[in-house]
Amino acid sequence: MDKLFIHLTDEEQVECLLVPEQNPLSIRQLRVSLSDAAGYGHGRQIVVLVPSERVILTEVTVPTSNRQRQLQAVPYLLEDLLVEDVDQLHFALGSYQGGKVAVAAVAHEQMRRWMNQLAKAGIQTKFMVPDLLALPFSEGAWSIMLTGDVAKVRTGLQSGFSCDAENLPVILEQALEQTGENRPRHLRVTDCRDKPDLTLEAVLPQGLEYQVAGCDQGVLALFVQGYQDESSHSINLLQGQYSQRERLSKLWRPWRPAAALLIALLVVQGVMAGVEYQRLSAEKERLAKQVVENFRQGFPEIKRIVNPKLQAERSLKSLRGEGGGVGLLALLADTGPILQSLPDARLLGISYKEGKLILGMQLKNLQLLDELEQRLKQKSSLTVEVLSASSRNKHVEARIKIGAGR
């Protein structure tokens, strides 16, 4: 991912450097306002370098490798070594090696000031590193940068200090005395001063080899050359309450009660929906049984019920005579008025099968049966056949088959 480096200072204009991932040597250096710098950060990893003069870098012996316990122990272990009250300081941890952990300490007030600067400009970052930990480093050599009246010294992967340039000889000599066998073989010095008040001989200790380089590409370009993403090469100050996770948690915290209420409402709604679903399922099952029962009552001749709706529609079409032929209703419409016009003719039974209407009739005499047959035959839409006729109890009982005419 492309990177945007921002060197955060107290000035309104800040130095920025765009470093493409595919071509790290093709960098673009800018000096813009912090708000304008935010526009260059879209889609890029933002690394913020802060003045190491505001940060104390040290190490402390701790009896545990557990990070949480280290965080709890470090303030008390450093309490006697720091001028400020440890409650007013933020501690960020580096690597743990040989029973010692690297520590960066900075005032909470300063951290809040930096965070507010970034937030006001609309900049979000996961990385905030003391600038001297971005100086080029190699084993056996210390890196020194002289800029303005400040000296920045990187003595290790996660160690170093900043001081006034005029005090560098004394402080550097003290630091060298504490190295013991790890004394550097030489110093790498980058002089970024425009008009130095002191010569290099005046600010560097005697008896130690050093190489001097210019600062033609600018201070930030030198930092970028030495910066490495690996956590073992620097200390990220955005830990604990200043980490991105904790900052998001702070933004989320005021909404937690409302979110909890919303979740509770969703749970209640879900339970109610489940209960309603069960009720509707039971109602659906009851109605399905009722449909089958009603179907059997209406169409008792159909024994196998698969799809009541479709089967009922087909049966009704058959009764209406749809799909070819004349149905039951049409035959009844033609025969009904004739039967009603004969008061001495009584209907005993009726059946319908294969498009034929079978009437069971009781008539006063054979002459009335002949009259009924003739009147039915007069209907061109009907075919009439007397299936049987017999006299019984001074009446004639007959079975007449009526079909559709041609």
C-alpha positions as a printed NumPy array, in Angstrom:
array([[   0.   ,    0.   ,    0.   ],
       [   1.199,    3.518,   -0.745],
       [   2.271,    5.5  ,    2.311],
       [   1.851,    9.091,    3.388],
       [   4.378,   10.283,    5.97 ],
       [   3.476,   13.372,    7.988],
       [   6.022,   15.108,   10.221],
       [   3.827,   16.653,   12.893],
       [   5.125,   19.864,   14.452],
       [   3.691,   22.968,   16.088],
       [   3.824,   24.846,   12.78 ],
       [   0.754,   25.363,   10.608],
       [   2.533,   23.921,    7.577],
       [   3.713,   20.324,    7.852],
       [   6.095,   18.3  ,    5.758],
       [   4.551,   15.332,    3.948],
       [   6.05 ,   12.642,    1.795],
       [   4.161,   10.351,   -0.595],
       [   5.883,    6.994,   -1.067],
       [   4.415,    4.659,   -3.75 ],
       [   4.495,    0.976,   -2.875],
       [   5.569,   -0.098,   -6.356],
       [   8.361,    2.451,   -6.64 ],
       [   9.579,    3.59 ,   -3.187],
       [  12.313,    5.715,   -4.77 ],
       [   9.743,    7.803,   -6.646],
       [   8.728,    9.985,   -3.719],
       [   6.851,   13.266,   -3.707],
       [   7.599,   15.825,   -1.017],
       [   5.023,   18.422,    0.035],
       [   4.74 ,   21.239,    2.515],
       [   1.049,   21.879,    3.116],
       [  -1.452,   22.52 ,    5.868],
       [  -2.524,   19.539,    7.933],
       [  -6.037,   19.778,    6.458],
       [  -4.644,   19.627,    2.928],
       [  -2.446,   16.693,    3.932],
       [  -5.601,   14.764,    4.841],
       [  -6.632,   14.821,    1.183],
       [  -3.453,   13.005,    0.196],
       [  -4.108,   10.295,    2.775],
       [  -7.146,    8.725,    1.099],
       [  -6.363,    5.127,    0.178],
       [  -2.881,    5.34 ,    1.693],
       [  -1.336,    4.134,    4.934],
       [  -0.646,    7.223,    7.03 ],
       [   2.429,    7.276,    9.269],
       [   2.718,   10.238,   11.636],
       [   6.168,   11.128,   12.963],
       [   6.196,   13.307,   16.086],
       [   9.049,   15.343,   17.598],
       [  11.113,   13.046,   19.798],
       [  11.958,   16.028,   22.038],
       [   8.504,   15.497,   23.573],
       [   9.086,   11.773,   24.128],
       [  11.266,    9.92 ,   26.64 ],
       [  12.748,    6.668,   25.343],
       [  14.103,    4.238,   27.906],
       [  14.023,    0.607,   28.938],
       [  13.146,   -1.09 ,   32.19 ],
       [  13.605,   -4.534,   33.664],
       [  10.308,   -6.339,   34.23 ],
       [   9.848,   -9.871,   35.568],
       [   7.13 ,  -10.873,   33.094],
       [   6.611,  -11.128,   29.354],
       [   2.857,  -10.567,   29.704],
       [   2.081,   -7.225,   28.   ],
       [  -0.816,   -6.358,   30.256],
       [   1.25 ,   -6.914,   33.383],
       [   4.132,   -4.984,   31.867],
       [   1.827,   -2.01 ,   31.312],
       [   0.738,   -2.187,   34.938],
       [   4.309,   -2.441,   36.254],
       [   6.189,    0.051,   34.048],
       [   4.804,    3.299,   35.583],
       [   5.813,    2.229,   39.084],
       [   9.238,    0.993,   37.975],
       [   9.953,    4.349,   36.301],
       [   8.34 ,    6.548,   38.936],
       [  11.629,    7.522,   40.617],
       [  13.398,    8.162,   37.315],
       [  10.893,   10.6  ,   35.817],
       [  10.331,   14.214,   36.774],
       [   6.642,   14.234,   35.876],
       [   3.927,   12.412,   37.792],
       [   3.464,    9.002,   36.158],
       [  -0.313,    9.516,   36.279],
       [   0.17 ,   12.352,   33.804],
       [   2.164,   10.199,   31.394],
       [   1.232,    7.782,   28.638],
       [   3.446,    4.707,   28.317],
       [   3.867,    2.785,   25.063],
       [   5.766,   -0.49 ,   25.067],
       [   8.293,   -1.769,   22.564],
       [  10.034,   -5.12 ,   22.269],
       [  10.799,   -7.348,   25.257],
       [  14.262,   -8.919,   25.237],
       [  16.533,  -10.232,   27.938],
       [  14.07 ,   -9.368,   30.695],
       [  13.887,   -5.715,   29.583],
       [  11.143,   -3.898,   27.72 ],
       [  11.598,   -0.752,   25.639],
       [   9.35 ,    2.114,   26.742],
       [   8.259,    5.425,   25.233],
       [   6.772,    7.918,   27.705],
       [   4.924,   11.073,   26.693],
       [   2.598,   13.418,   28.562],
       [  -1.115,   12.756,   28.123],
       [  -1.574,   16.461,   27.468],
       [   0.84 ,   16.264,   24.552],
       [  -0.803,   13.117,   23.181],
       [  -4.219,   14.769,   23.313],
       [  -2.821,   17.822,   21.527],
       [  -1.446,   15.686,   18.701],
       [  -4.629,   13.63 ,   18.465],
       [  -6.771,   16.777,   18.366],
       [  -4.599,   18.243,   15.603],
       [  -5.115,   15.144,   13.49 ],
       [  -8.825,   14.833,   14.26 ],
       [  -9.452,   18.48 ,   13.415],
       [  -7.791,   17.938,   10.039],
       [  -9.772,   14.742,    9.444],
       [  -6.754,   12.435,    9.614],
       [  -7.015,    8.923,   11.02 ],
       [  -3.897,    6.837,   11.498],
       [  -2.784,    3.632,   13.172],
       [   0.859,    4.691,   13.445],
       [   2.441,    7.492,   15.47 ],
       [   6.194,    7.121,   15.961],
       [   8.89 ,    9.326,   17.587],
       [  10.808,   10.733,   14.633],
       [  14.275,    9.706,   15.828],
       [  13.188,    6.039,   15.62 ],
       [  12.896,    6.6  ,   11.865],
       [  16.556,    7.6  ,   11.525],
       [  18.641,    5.078,    9.554],
       [  20.136,    2.462,   11.867],
       [  22.711,   -0.298,   11.538],
       [  24.475,   -2.433,   14.116],
       [  27.622,   -0.86 ,   15.552],
       [  26.683,    2.671,   14.523],
       [  24.62 ,    5.433,   16.089],
       [  22.689,    7.886,   13.916],
       [  22.711,   11.572,   14.785],
       [  20.624,   14.275,   13.143],
       [  21.329,   17.937,   13.767],
       [  18.43 ,   20.2  ,   12.884],
       [  18.056,   23.761,   14.1  ],
       [  19.375,   23.775,   17.651],
       [  18.201,   20.211,   18.349],
       [  20.153,   16.954,   18.163],
       [  18.363,   13.624,   17.69 ],
       [  20.342,   10.462,   18.423],
       [  19.247,    6.911,   17.613],
       [  21.253,    4.446,   19.698],
       [  19.307,    1.258,   18.942],
       [  16.274,   -0.188,   17.219],
       [  13.98 ,    1.273,   19.904],
       [  16.253,    3.583,   21.848],
       [  17.654,    7.08 ,   21.551],
       [  17.319,   10.605,   22.876],
       [  16.913,   14.24 ,   21.848],
       [  18.661,   17.224,   23.376],
       [  19.902,   20.731,   22.676],
       [  22.742,   20.629,   20.175],
       [  25.067,   22.525,   22.514],
       [  24.561,   19.878,   25.229],
       [  25.136,   16.964,   22.865],
       [  28.846,   16.387,   23.714],
       [  28.143,   15.942,   27.43 ],
       [  24.995,   13.847,   27.024],
       [  26.504,   11.756,   24.239],
       [  29.6  ,   11.063,   26.333],
       [  27.426,    9.907,   29.222],
       [  25.433,    7.67 ,   26.893],
       [  28.629,    6.164,   25.48 ],
       [  29.949,    5.418,   28.966],
       [  26.807,    3.421,   29.751],
       [  27.138,    1.202,   26.681],
       [  30.007,   -0.916,   28.01 ],
       [  30.86 ,   -3.581,   25.445],
       [  28.101,   -2.342,   23.119],
       [  29.928,    0.925,   22.427],
       [  29.343,    1.953,   18.77 ],
       [  32.267,    1.789,   16.387],
       [  31.363,    5.023,   14.657],
       [  28.695,    7.705,   14.344],
       [  26.585,    8.501,   11.278],
       [  25.895,   12.243,   11.36 ],
       [  23.407,   14.118,    9.196],
       [  23.715,   17.877,    9.476],
       [  20.424,   19.546,    8.506],
       [  21.247,   22.947,   10.005],
       [  20.958,   25.924,    7.671],
       [  23.317,   28.207,    9.582],
       [  24.909,   26.226,   12.398],
       [  26.03 ,   28.224,   15.408],
       [  28.36 ,   25.404,   16.421],
       [  30.801,   23.387,   14.345],
       [  30.603,   19.605,   14.276],
       [  33.801,   19.461,   16.278],
       [  32.079,   21.478,   18.97 ],
       [  29.061,   19.205,   19.245],
       [  30.665,   15.774,   18.722],
       [  32.871,   13.998,   21.278],
       [  36.539,   13.546,   20.601],
       [  38.162,   10.214,   19.808],
       [  35.265,    8.651,   17.902],
       [  35.011,    8.131,   14.158],
       [  32.078,    9.678,   12.409],
       [  30.721,   10.048,    8.917],
       [  28.976,   13.243,    7.926],
       [  26.227,   13.496,    5.322],
       [  24.268,   16.454,    4.087],
       [  20.515,   16.927,    4.212],
       [  19.869,   17.794,    0.583],
       [  16.578,   15.876,    0.314],
       [  15.173,   17.259,    3.538],
       [  14.616,   16.   ,    7.072],
       [  11.503,   13.949,    6.331],
       [  13.138,   12.172,    3.39 ],
       [  15.88 ,   10.969,    5.737],
       [  13.285,    9.715,    8.232],
       [  11.447,    7.84 ,    5.487],
       [  14.647,    6.098,    4.428],
       [  15.15 ,    4.771,    7.946],
       [  11.534,    3.944,    8.814],
       [  10.502,    0.289,    8.893],
       [   7.048,   -1.145,    9.537],
       [   8.275,   -3.946,   11.77 ],
       [   7.263,   -3.41 ,   15.397],
       [  10.79 ,   -4.356,   16.509],
       [  12.232,   -1.3  ,   14.706],
       [  10.121,    1.411,   16.319],
       [   7.574,    2.075,   19.068],
       [   4.051,    2.975,   18.064],
       [   2.659,    5.537,   20.521],
       [  -0.936,    4.657,   19.595],
       [  -1.398,    2.044,   22.282],
       [  -3.859,    1.671,   25.148],
       [  -6.402,    4.459,   25.236],
       [  -4.93 ,    6.024,   22.087],
       [  -5.149,    2.893,   19.947],
       [  -7.627,    2.943,   17.091],
       [  -9.639,    0.177,   18.742],
       [  -9.918,    2.123,   21.996],
       [ -10.805,    5.337,   20.176],
       [ -13.582,    3.559,   18.297],
       [ -14.704,    2.038,   21.579],
       [ -14.966,    5.528,   23.103],
       [ -17.113,    6.675,   20.197],
       [ -19.266,    3.577,   20.534],
       [ -19.6  ,    3.674,   24.328],
       [ -22.343,    6.396,   24.509],
       [ -24.436,    4.373,   22.081],
       [ -24.199,    1.112,   23.982],
       [ -27.404,    1.624,   26.075],
       [ -29.381,    2.481,   22.954],
       [ -27.858,   -0.471,   21.111],
       [ -28.669,   -2.787,   24.023],
       [ -32.268,   -1.532,   24.009],
       [ -32.463,   -2.024,   20.247],
       [ -31.122,   -5.567,   20.568],
       [ -33.642,   -6.293,   23.34 ],
       [ -36.458,   -4.967,   21.146],
       [ -35.253,   -7.084,   18.235],
       [ -35.155,  -10.156,   20.481],
       [ -38.692,   -9.479,   21.731],
       [ -39.858,   -8.861,   18.18 ],
       [ -38.179,  -12.076,   17.08 ],
       [ -39.891,  -14.052,   19.853],
       [ -43.256,  -12.503,   18.99 ],
       [ -42.692,  -13.269,   15.312],
       [ -41.886,  -16.87 ,   16.235],
       [ -45.054,  -17.183,   18.302],
       [ -47.111,  -15.623,   15.499],
       [ -45.501,  -17.969,   12.98 ],
       [ -46.454,  -20.992,   15.081],
       [ -50.01 ,  -19.675,   15.435],
       [ -50.347,  -19.092,   11.701],
       [ -48.841,  -22.512,   10.956],
       [ -51.418,  -24.157,   13.215],
       [ -54.194,  -22.109,   11.589],
       [ -52.937,  -23.071,    8.139],
       [ -52.967,  -26.74 ,    9.09 ],
       [ -56.504,  -26.425,   10.511],
       [ -57.765,  -24.716,    7.348],
       [ -56.098,  -27.339,    5.153],
       [ -57.929,  -30.085,    7.042],
       [ -61.182,  -28.127,    6.74 ],
       [ -60.693,  -27.784,    2.969],
       [ -60.177,  -31.538,    2.611],
       [ -63.256,  -32.244,    4.723],
       [ -65.404,  -29.839,    2.69 ],
       [ -64.041,  -31.309,   -0.541],
       [ -64.999,  -34.829,    0.505],
       [ -68.503,  -33.631,    1.333],
       [ -68.875,  -31.883,   -2.018],
       [ -67.223,  -34.554,   -4.146],
       [ -67.656,  -37.889,   -2.346],
       [ -66.899,  -39.854,   -5.535],
       [ -63.265,  -38.633,   -5.472],
       [ -61.352,  -40.863,   -3.064],
       [ -57.76 ,  -39.708,   -3.594],
       [ -57.229,  -36.062,   -2.712],
       [ -53.925,  -34.537,   -3.856],
       [ -54.706,  -30.927,   -4.727],
       [ -58.212,  -30.007,   -3.518],
       [ -58.304,  -26.689,   -5.366],
       [ -57.287,  -28.125,   -8.727],
       [ -59.47 ,  -31.215,   -8.337],
       [ -62.485,  -29.087,   -7.374],
       [ -61.964,  -26.834,  -10.408],
       [ -61.8  ,  -29.857,  -12.706],
       [ -64.946,  -31.366,  -11.17 ],
       [ -66.832,  -28.076,  -11.506],
       [ -65.744,  -27.779,  -15.132],
       [ -67.09 ,  -31.265,  -15.709],
       [ -70.408,  -30.339,  -14.096],
       [ -70.646,  -27.203,  -16.23 ],
       [ -69.79 ,  -29.166,  -19.343],
       [ -66.62 ,  -27.209,  -20.01 ],
       [ -63.912,  -28.849,  -22.079],
       [ -66.414,  -30.599,  -24.453],
       [ -69.955,  -32.037,  -24.039],
       [ -72.914,  -30.742,  -22.012],
       [ -72.58 ,  -30.873,  -18.277],
       [ -74.977,  -31.684,  -15.46 ],
       [ -76.085,  -28.105,  -14.971],
       [ -76.974,  -27.712,  -18.643],
       [ -79.032,  -30.932,  -18.621],
       [ -80.863,  -29.859,  -15.466],
       [ -81.572,  -26.459,  -17.004],
       [ -83.267,  -28.136,  -19.984],
       [ -85.223,  -30.803,  -18.098],
       [ -86.201,  -28.852,  -14.979],
       [ -88.976,  -26.691,  -16.492],
       [ -90.566,  -29.738,  -18.185],
       [ -90.665,  -31.718,  -14.939],
       [ -92.155,  -28.763,  -13.079],
       [ -94.932,  -28.43 ,  -15.692],
       [ -96.21 ,  -31.97 ,  -14.928],
       [ -97.833,  -31.918,  -11.459],
       [ -98.58 ,  -35.667,  -11.567],
       [ -94.907,  -36.513,  -12.133],
       [ -92.66 ,  -36.836,   -9.096],
       [ -88.862,  -37.103,   -9.072],
       [ -87.682,  -40.058,   -7.005],
       [ -83.937,  -39.858,   -7.63 ],
       [ -81.246,  -38.426,   -9.829],
       [ -77.716,  -39.444,  -10.802],
       [ -75.121,  -38.183,  -13.239],
       [ -72.427,  -40.302,  -14.83 ],
       [ -70.327,  -39.989,  -17.951],
       [ -72.317,  -37.019,  -19.21 ],
       [ -75.704,  -38.734,  -18.802],
       [ -78.49 ,  -37.735,  -16.431],
       [ -80.497,  -40.643,  -14.977],
       [ -83.91 ,  -39.686,  -13.563],
       [ -85.985,  -41.927,  -11.298],
       [ -89.632,  -40.88 ,  -11.849],
       [ -93.045,  -41.76 ,  -10.405],
       [ -95.948,  -40.941,  -12.751],
       [ -99.725,  -41.275,  -12.582],
       [ -99.977,  -43.567,  -15.607],
       [ -98.215,  -44.702,  -18.773],
       [ -99.851,  -41.939,  -20.795],
       [ -98.08 ,  -39.356,  -18.603],
       [ -94.764,  -41.189,  -19.112],
       [ -95.297,  -41.027,  -22.874],
       [ -96.102,  -37.308,  -22.629],
       [ -92.926,  -36.671,  -20.591],
       [ -90.802,  -38.603,  -23.07 ],
       [ -92.257,  -36.707,  -26.026],
       [ -91.813,  -33.316,  -24.431],
       [ -88.203,  -34.094,  -23.542],
       [ -87.506,  -35.297,  -27.073],
       [ -88.892,  -32.055,  -28.432],
       [ -85.782,  -30.434,  -26.975],
       [ -83.222,  -30.666,  -29.742],
       [ -80.472,  -30.299,  -27.166],
       [ -81.46 ,  -33.558,  -25.471],
       [ -81.456,  -37.254,  -26.214],
       [ -83.992,  -39.313,  -24.271],
       [ -84.164,  -43.021,  -23.555],
       [ -86.643,  -44.774,  -21.231],
       [ -84.557,  -47.429,  -19.544],
       [ -87.388,  -49.095,  -17.648],
       [ -91.041,  -48.641,  -16.708],
       [ -93.276,  -50.671,  -14.377],
       [ -96.659,  -50.289,  -12.687],
       [ -96.687,  -50.287,   -8.909],
       [ -99.412,  -49.271,   -6.422],
       [-101.522,  -47.575,   -9.086],
       [ -98.489,  -45.596,  -10.265],
       [ -95.85 ,  -46.032,  -12.918],
       [ -92.179,  -45.949,  -11.905],
       [ -89.693,  -45.315,  -14.653],
       [ -85.956,  -44.673,  -15.189],
       [ -85.15 ,  -42.199,  -17.925],
       [ -81.65 ,  -41.503,  -19.329],
       [ -81.121,  -38.018,  -20.701],
       [ -78.046,  -36.907,  -22.613],
       [ -76.876,  -34.073,  -24.77 ],
       [ -78.338,  -33.852,  -28.23 ],
       [ -76.279,  -33.723,  -31.431]])
